[in-house]
GROMACS .gro file of C-alpha atoms in nm:
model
  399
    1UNK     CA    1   8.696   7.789   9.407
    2UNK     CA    2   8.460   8.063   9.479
    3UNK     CA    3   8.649   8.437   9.389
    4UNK     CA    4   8.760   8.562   9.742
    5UNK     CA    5   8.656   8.897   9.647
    6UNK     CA    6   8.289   8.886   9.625
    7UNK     CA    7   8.265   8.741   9.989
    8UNK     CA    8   8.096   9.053  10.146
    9UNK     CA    9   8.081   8.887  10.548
   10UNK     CA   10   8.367   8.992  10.758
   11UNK     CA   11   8.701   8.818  10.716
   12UNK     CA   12   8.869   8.582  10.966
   13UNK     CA   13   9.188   8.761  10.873
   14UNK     CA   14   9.257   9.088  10.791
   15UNK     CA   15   9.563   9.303  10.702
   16UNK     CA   16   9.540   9.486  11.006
   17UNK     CA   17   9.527   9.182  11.217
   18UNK     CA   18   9.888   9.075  11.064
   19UNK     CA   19  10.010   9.458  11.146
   20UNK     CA   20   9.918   9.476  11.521
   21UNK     CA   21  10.070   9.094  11.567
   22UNK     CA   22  10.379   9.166  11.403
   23UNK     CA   23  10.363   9.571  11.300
   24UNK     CA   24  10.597   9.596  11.557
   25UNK     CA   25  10.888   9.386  11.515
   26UNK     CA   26  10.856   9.478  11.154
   27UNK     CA   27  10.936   9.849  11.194
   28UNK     CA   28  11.214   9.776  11.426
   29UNK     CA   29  11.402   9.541  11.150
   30UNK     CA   30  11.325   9.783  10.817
   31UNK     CA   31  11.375  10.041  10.722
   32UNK     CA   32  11.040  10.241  10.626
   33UNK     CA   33  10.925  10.572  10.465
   34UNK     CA   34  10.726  10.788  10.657
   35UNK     CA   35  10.480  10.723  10.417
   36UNK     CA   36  10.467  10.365  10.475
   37UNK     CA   37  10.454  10.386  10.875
   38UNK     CA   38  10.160  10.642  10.815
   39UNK     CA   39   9.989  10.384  10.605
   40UNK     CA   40  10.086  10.038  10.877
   41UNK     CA   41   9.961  10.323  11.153
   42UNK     CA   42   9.615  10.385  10.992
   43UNK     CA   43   9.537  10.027  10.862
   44UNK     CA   44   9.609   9.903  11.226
   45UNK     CA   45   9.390  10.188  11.409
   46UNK     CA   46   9.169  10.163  11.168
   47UNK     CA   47   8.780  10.075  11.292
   48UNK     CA   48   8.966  10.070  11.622
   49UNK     CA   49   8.911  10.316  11.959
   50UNK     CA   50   9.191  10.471  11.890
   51UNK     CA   51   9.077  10.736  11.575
   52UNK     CA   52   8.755  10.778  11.771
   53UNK     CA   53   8.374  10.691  11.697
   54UNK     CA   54   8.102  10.875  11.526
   55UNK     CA   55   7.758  10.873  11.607
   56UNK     CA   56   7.451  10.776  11.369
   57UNK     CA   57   7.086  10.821  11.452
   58UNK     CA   58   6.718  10.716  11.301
   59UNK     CA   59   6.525  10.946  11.117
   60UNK     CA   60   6.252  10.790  11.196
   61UNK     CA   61   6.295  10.686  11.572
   62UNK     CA   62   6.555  10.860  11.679
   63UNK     CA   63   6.732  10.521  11.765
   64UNK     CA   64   7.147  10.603  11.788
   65UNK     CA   65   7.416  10.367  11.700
   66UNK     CA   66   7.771  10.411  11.764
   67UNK     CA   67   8.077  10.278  11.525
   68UNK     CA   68   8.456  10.332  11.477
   69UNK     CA   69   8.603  10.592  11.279
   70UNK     CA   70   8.783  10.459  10.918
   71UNK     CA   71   9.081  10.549  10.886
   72UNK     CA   72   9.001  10.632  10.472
   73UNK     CA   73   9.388  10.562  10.361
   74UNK     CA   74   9.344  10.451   9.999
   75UNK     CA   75   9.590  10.169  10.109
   76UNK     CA   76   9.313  10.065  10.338
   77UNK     CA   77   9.190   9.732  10.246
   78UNK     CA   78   8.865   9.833  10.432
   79UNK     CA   79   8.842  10.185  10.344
   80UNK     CA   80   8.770  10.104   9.934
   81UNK     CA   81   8.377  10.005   9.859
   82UNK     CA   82   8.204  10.338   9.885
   83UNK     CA   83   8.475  10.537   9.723
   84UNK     CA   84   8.509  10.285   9.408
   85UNK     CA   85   8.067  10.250   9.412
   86UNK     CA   86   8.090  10.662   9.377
   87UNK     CA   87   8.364  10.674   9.138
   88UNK     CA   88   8.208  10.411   8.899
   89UNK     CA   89   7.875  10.611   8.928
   90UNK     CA   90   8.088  10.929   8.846
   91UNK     CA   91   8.232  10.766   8.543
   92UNK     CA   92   7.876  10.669   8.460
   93UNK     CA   93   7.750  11.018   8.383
   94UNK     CA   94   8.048  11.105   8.179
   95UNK     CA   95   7.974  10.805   7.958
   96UNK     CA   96   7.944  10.840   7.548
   97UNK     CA   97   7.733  10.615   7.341
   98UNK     CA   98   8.044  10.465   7.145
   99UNK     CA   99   8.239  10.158   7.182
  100UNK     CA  100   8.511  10.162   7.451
  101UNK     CA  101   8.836   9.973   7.466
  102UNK     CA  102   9.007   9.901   7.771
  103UNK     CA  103   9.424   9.891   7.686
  104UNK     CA  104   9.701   9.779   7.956
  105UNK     CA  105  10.052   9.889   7.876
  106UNK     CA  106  10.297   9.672   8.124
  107UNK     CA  107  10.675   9.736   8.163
  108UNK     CA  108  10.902   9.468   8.149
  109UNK     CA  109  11.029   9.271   8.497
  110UNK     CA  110  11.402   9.368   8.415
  111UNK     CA  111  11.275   9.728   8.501
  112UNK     CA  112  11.178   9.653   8.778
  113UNK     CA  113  11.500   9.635   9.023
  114UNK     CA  114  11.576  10.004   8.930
  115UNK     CA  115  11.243  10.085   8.927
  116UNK     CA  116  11.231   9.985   9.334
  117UNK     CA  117  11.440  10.280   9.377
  118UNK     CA  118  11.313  10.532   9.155
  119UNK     CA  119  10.900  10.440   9.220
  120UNK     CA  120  10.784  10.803   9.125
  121UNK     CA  121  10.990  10.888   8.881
  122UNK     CA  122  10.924  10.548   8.704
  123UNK     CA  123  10.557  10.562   8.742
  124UNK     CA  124  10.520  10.921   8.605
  125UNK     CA  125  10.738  10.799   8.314
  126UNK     CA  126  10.491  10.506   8.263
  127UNK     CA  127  10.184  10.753   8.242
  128UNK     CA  128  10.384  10.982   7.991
  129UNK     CA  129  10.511  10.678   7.782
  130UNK     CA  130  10.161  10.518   7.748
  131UNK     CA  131   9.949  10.822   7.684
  132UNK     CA  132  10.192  11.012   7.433
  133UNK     CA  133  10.184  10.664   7.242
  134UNK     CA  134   9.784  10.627   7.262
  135UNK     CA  135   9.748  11.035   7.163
  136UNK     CA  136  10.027  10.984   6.862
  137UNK     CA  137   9.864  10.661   6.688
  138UNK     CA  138   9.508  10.905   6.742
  139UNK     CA  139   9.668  11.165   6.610
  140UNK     CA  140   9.832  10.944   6.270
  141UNK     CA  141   9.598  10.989   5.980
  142UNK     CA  142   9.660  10.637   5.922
  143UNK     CA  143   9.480  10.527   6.213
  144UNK     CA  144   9.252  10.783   6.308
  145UNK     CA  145   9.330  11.151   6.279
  146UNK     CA  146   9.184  11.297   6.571
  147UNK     CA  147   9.237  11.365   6.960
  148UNK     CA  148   9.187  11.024   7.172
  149UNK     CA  149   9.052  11.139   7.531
  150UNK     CA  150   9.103  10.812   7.797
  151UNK     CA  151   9.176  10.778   8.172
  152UNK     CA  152   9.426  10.559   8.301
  153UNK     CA  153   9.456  10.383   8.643
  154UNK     CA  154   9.835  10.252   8.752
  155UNK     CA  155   9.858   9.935   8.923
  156UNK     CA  156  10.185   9.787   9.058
  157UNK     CA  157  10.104   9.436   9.191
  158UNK     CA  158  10.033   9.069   9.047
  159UNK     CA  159   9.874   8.802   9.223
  160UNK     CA  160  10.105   8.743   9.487
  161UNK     CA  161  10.168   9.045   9.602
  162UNK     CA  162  10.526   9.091   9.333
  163UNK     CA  163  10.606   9.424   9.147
  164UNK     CA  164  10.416   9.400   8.813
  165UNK     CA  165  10.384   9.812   8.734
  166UNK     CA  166  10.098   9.840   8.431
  167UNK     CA  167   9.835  10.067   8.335
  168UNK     CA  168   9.485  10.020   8.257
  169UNK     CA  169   9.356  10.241   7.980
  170UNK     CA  170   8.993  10.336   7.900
  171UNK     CA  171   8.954  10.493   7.599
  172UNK     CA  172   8.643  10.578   7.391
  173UNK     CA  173   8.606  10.496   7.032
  174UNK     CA  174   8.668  10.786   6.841
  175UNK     CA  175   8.831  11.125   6.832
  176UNK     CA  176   8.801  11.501   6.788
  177UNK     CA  177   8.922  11.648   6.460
  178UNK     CA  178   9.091  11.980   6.465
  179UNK     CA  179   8.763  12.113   6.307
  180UNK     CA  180   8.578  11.970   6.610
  181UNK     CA  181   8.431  11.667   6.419
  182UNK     CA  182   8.377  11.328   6.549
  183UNK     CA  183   8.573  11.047   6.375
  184UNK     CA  184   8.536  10.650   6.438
  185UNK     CA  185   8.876  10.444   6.475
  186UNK     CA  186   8.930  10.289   6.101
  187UNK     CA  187   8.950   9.895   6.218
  188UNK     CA  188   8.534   9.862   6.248
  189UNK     CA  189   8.501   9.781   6.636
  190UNK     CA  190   8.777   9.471   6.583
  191UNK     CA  191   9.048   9.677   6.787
  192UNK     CA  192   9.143  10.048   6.868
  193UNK     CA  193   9.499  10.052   6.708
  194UNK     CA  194   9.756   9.825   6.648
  195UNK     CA  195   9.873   9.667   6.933
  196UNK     CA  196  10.249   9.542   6.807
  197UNK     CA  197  10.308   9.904   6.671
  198UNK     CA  198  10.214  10.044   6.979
  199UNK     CA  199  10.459   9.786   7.156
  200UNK     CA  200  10.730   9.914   6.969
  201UNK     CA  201  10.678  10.305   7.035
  202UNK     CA  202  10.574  10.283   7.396
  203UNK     CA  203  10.942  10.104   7.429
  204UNK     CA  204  11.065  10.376   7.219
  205UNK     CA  205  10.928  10.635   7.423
  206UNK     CA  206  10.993  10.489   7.792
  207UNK     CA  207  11.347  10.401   7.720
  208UNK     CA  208  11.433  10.777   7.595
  209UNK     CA  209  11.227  10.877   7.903
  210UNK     CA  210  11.473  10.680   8.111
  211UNK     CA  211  11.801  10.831   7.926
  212UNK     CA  212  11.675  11.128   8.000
  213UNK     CA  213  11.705  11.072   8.372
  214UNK     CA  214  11.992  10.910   8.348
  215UNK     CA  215  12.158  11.160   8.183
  216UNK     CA  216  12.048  11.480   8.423
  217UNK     CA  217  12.174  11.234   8.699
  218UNK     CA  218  11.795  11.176   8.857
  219UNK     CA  219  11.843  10.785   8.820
  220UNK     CA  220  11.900  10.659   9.132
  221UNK     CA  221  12.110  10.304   9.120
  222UNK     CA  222  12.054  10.050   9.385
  223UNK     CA  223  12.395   9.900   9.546
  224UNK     CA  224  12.353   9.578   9.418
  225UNK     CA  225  12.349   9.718   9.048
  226UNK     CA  226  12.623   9.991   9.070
  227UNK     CA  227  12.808   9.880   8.767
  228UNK     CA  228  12.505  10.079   8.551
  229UNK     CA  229  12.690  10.406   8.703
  230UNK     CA  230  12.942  10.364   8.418
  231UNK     CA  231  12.767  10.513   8.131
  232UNK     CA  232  12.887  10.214   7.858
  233UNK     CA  233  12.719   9.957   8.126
  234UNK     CA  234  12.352  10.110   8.180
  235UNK     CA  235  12.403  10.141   7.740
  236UNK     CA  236  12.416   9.727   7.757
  237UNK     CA  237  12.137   9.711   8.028
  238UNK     CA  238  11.908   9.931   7.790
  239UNK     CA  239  11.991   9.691   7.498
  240UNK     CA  240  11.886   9.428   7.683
  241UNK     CA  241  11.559   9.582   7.833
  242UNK     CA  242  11.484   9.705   7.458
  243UNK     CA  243  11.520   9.324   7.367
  244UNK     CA  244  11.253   9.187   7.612
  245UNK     CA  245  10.886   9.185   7.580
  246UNK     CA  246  10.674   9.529   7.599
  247UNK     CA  247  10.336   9.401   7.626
  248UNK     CA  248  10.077   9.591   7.505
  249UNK     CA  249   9.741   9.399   7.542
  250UNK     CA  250   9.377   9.526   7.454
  251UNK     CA  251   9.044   9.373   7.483
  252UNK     CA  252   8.793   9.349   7.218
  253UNK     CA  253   8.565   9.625   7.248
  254UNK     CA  254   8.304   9.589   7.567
  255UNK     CA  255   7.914   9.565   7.433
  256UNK     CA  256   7.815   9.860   7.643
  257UNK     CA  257   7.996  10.165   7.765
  258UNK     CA  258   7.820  10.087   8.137
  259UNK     CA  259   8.014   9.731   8.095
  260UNK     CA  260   8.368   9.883   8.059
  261UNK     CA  261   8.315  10.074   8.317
  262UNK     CA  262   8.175   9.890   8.578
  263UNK     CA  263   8.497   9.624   8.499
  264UNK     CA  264   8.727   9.898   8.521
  265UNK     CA  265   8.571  10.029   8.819
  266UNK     CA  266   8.701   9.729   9.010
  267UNK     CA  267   9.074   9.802   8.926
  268UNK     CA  268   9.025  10.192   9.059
  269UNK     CA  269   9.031  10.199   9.442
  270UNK     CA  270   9.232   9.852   9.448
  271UNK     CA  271   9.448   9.781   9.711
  272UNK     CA  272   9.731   9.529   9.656
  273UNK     CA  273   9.547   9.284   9.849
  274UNK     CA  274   9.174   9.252   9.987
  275UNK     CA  275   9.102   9.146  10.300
  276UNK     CA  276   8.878   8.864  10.164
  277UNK     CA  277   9.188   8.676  10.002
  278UNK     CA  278   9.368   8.656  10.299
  279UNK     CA  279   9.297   8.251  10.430
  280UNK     CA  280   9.527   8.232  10.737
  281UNK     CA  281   9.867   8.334  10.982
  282UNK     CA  282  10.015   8.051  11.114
  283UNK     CA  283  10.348   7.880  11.110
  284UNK     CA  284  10.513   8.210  11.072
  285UNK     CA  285  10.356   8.221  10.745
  286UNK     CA  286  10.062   8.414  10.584
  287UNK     CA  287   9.844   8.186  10.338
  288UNK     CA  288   9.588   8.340  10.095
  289UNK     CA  289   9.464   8.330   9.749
  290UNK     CA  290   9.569   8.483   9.420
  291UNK     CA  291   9.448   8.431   9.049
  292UNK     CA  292   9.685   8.219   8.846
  293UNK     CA  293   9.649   8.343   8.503
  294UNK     CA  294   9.880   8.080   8.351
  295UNK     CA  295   9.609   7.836   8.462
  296UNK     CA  296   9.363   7.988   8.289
  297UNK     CA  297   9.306   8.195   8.585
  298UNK     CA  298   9.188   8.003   8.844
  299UNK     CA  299   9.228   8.063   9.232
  300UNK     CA  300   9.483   7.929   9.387
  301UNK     CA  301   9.635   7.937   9.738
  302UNK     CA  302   9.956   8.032   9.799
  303UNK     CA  303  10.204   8.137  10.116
  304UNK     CA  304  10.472   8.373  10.203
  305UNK     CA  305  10.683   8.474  10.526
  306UNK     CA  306  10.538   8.694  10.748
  307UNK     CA  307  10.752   8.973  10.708
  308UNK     CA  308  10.780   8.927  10.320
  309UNK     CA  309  10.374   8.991  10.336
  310UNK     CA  310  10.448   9.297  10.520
  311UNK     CA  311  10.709   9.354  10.274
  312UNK     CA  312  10.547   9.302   9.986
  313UNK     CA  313  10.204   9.502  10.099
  314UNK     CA  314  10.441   9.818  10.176
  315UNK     CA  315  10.604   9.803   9.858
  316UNK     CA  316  10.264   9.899   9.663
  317UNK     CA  317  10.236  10.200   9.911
  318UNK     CA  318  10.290  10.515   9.677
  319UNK     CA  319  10.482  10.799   9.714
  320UNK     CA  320  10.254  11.086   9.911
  321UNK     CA  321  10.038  11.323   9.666
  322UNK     CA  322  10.088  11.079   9.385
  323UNK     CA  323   9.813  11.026   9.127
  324UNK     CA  324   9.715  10.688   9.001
  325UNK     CA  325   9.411  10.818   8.813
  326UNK     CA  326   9.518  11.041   8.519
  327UNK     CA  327   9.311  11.196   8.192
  328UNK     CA  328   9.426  11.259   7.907
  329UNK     CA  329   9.335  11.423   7.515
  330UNK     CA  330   8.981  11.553   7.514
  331UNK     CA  331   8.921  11.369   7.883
  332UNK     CA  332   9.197  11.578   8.020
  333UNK     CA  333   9.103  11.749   8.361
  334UNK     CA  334   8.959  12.146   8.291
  335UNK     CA  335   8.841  12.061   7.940
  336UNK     CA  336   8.668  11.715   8.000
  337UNK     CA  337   8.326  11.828   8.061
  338UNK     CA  338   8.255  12.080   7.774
  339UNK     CA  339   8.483  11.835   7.541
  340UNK     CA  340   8.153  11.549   7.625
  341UNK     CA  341   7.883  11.764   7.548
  342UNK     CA  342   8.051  11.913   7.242
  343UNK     CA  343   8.058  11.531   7.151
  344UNK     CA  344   7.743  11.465   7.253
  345UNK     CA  345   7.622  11.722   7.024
  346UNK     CA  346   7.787  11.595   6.744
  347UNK     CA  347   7.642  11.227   6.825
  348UNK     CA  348   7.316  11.346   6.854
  349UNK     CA  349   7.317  11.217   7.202
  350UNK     CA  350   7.157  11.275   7.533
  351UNK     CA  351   7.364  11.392   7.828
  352UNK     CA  352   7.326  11.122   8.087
  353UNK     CA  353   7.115  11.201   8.438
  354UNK     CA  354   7.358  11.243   8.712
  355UNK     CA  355   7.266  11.007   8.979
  356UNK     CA  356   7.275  11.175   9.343
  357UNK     CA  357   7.581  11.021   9.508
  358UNK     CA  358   7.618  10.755   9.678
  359UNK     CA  359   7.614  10.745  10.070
  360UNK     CA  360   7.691  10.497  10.298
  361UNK     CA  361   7.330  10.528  10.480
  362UNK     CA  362   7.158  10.255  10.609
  363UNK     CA  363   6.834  10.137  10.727
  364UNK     CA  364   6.724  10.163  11.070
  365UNK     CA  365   6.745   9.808  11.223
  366UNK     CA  366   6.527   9.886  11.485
  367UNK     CA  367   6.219  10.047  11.341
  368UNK     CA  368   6.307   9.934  11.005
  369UNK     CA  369   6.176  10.285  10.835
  370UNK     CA  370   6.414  10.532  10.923
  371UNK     CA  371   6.765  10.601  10.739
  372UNK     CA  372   7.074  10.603  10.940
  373UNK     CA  373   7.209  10.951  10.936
  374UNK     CA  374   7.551  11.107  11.071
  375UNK     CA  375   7.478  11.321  11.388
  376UNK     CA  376   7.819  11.364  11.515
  377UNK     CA  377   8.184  11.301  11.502
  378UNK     CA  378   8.409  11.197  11.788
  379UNK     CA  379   8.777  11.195  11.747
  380UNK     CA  380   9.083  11.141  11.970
  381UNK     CA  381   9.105  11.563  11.928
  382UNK     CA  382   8.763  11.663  11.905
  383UNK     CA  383   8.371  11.628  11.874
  384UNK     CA  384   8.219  11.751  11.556
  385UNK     CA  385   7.798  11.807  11.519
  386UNK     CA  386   7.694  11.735  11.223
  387UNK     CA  387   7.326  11.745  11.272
  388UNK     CA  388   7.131  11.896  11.574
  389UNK     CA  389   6.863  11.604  11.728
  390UNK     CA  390   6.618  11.882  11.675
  391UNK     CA  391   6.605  11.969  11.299
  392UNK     CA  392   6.596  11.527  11.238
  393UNK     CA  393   6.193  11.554  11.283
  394UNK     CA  394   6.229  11.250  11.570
  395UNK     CA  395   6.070  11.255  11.910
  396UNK     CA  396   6.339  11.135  12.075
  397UNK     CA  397   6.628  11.355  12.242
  398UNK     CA  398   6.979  11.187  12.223
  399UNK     CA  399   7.204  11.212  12.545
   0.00000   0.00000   0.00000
């Protein structure tokens, strides 16, 4: 089967097709966050009349076209391609010429049930679990000796839509030494560190993380698991999380940095489904496709309820203001930039060209010469110009 997600036509189906048929009924039988109606509202209105139009004309021939707003929620599944094509350009420039290892730390499914209920505290615990174990093993003489720097990107979905919280990990090859010198990890470009002895400290870590909580009474318990309340029964619920399977995978080194990158790049501005997977809504059903990775991962189609689509979808909504892009080490936000070229130096490197931005310009389809450029805004509230007719260089004079 052909991968869903590099059809670029329009879909038959899209998420926001399945939330103005059944949106309704939906919010009247759940019970929602306002978070999660914001995100239903915009992915329904979105490319719709109701958030307005904006207004595009030829710089060339002064032709005009008219098209729906976006509603830009990162939840959107139409809202993604331009911000993940600038963000992987972005990434790009910041690039070092080492070898770069891409590491995904994923928390076992037992977890998961309290981690329904506790989504922000679990996810920032997942981000300070992972990255305090990737900064200790660079830190360990044994292994390397120096300050890692890496970004990591938190996902929260598998295939079919399920809870499956991980994080992707991009970390260079090498480290800063306390007397700023660059050193190389120790295992020749096989692996970064030891994956079964991070395993075993990124457990370590997470499950003091979640005594922690526990103890200053910030753990909230779902009904159906009340009997962890008693202190001696979430002890026996830790021993048996502690016994399951804290997977720690990481690829073999990519052969370019630009390759790591670009395969991150399509994890970054993910949503938990695309539009393009989605096959069809009938029979009270919703029928689509999803990678089966324990058949090699193939495509394969699969179905669910209506409202446990819904359901599912909403779940990966996260909490408002919440990052799912971090940086850490010598990649950590405020020291990031003079960190590279201090590395750069040391490599003997060149600092990459910044490429100008991507825009989401077109080409005139009338003339065929011009560019597409915004001239103004039109919203349900108000009309924004963004470019007077007259300083475009065009003959023409737009009504």
């Amino acid at each position: 089967m052909r991968s869903p997600e590099k059809i670029s036509s329009r879909p038959r189906l899209e998420v926001a097709d399945i939330f103005q048929a059944y949106g309704d009924h939906f919010r009247k039988t759940h019970r929602l966050t306002s978070k999660q109606h914001s995100v239903m509202r915009d992915i329904e209105q979105c490319r719709t009349g109701e958030l307005g139009y904006h207004v595009d004309i030829c710089s060339s021939c002064g032709h005009e076209e008219h098209a729906y707003n976006s509603c830009r929620d990162r939840h959107c599944p139409k809202c993604q391609g331009v911000a993940r094509r600038q963000w992987i350009q972005s990434r790009l420039s910041d690039l070092l010429p080492v070898l770069y290892y891409h590491v995904v730390f994923t928390l076992p499914h037992k977890l998961h049930p309290v981690g329904k209920y506790n989504r922000e505290k679990i996810y920032d615990l997942l981000f300070a679990a992972a990255s305090e174990t990737l900064l200790q093993f660079g830190r360990d003489p044994k292994h390397l000796g120096a300050e890692v720097g890496f970004f990591g990107i938190l996902h929260t979905w598998g295939g079919k839509l399920w809870d499956h919280f991980h994080l992707h990990f991009v970390v260079p090859g090498g480290g800063l030494t306390v007397d700023d010198q660059w050193v190389e990890p120790k295992y020749k470009g096989k692996f970064l560190f030891p994956v079964q002895a991070m395993s075993l400290v990124f457990r370590g870590k997470f499950i003091e993380g979640l005594k922690s909580l526990y103890a200053a009474g910030e753990l909230e318990i779902p009904e159906e698991m009340k009997h962890l309340k008693k202190s001696e029964q979430f002890e026996k619920w830790l021993n048996v999380l502690v016994a399951r399977n804290w997977v720690v995978y990481a690829k073999k080194p990519f052969s370019t940095p630009e390759k790591v990158v670009r395969y991150v790049g399509r994890y970054t501005h993910k949503v938990a489904i695309s539009n393009n997977r989605i096959i069809a809504m009938d029979d009270g059903k919703v029928r689509f496709n999803f990678r089966n990775y324990r058949n090699k991962g193939k495509w394969e189609e699969t179905s669910l309820a209506i409202d446990e689509f819904i359901r599912r979808f909403l779940f990966h909504v996260l909490p408002k203001g919440f990052h799912r892009i971090r940086h850490y080490g010598f990649m950590a936000n405020g020291r990031c930039k003079a960190n590279l070229e201090k590395i750069r130096t040391l490599l003997q490197a060149k600092t990459p060209e910044e490429k100008p931005q991507e825009t989401e310009r077109i080409k005139c389809q009338k003339c065929m010469k011009g560019e597409m450029l915004p001239m103004k805004v039109i919203t349900p509230f108000k009309t924004i110009i963004l470019r007077p007719w007259w300083l475009l260089g065009v003959d023409a004079c737009p009504g």
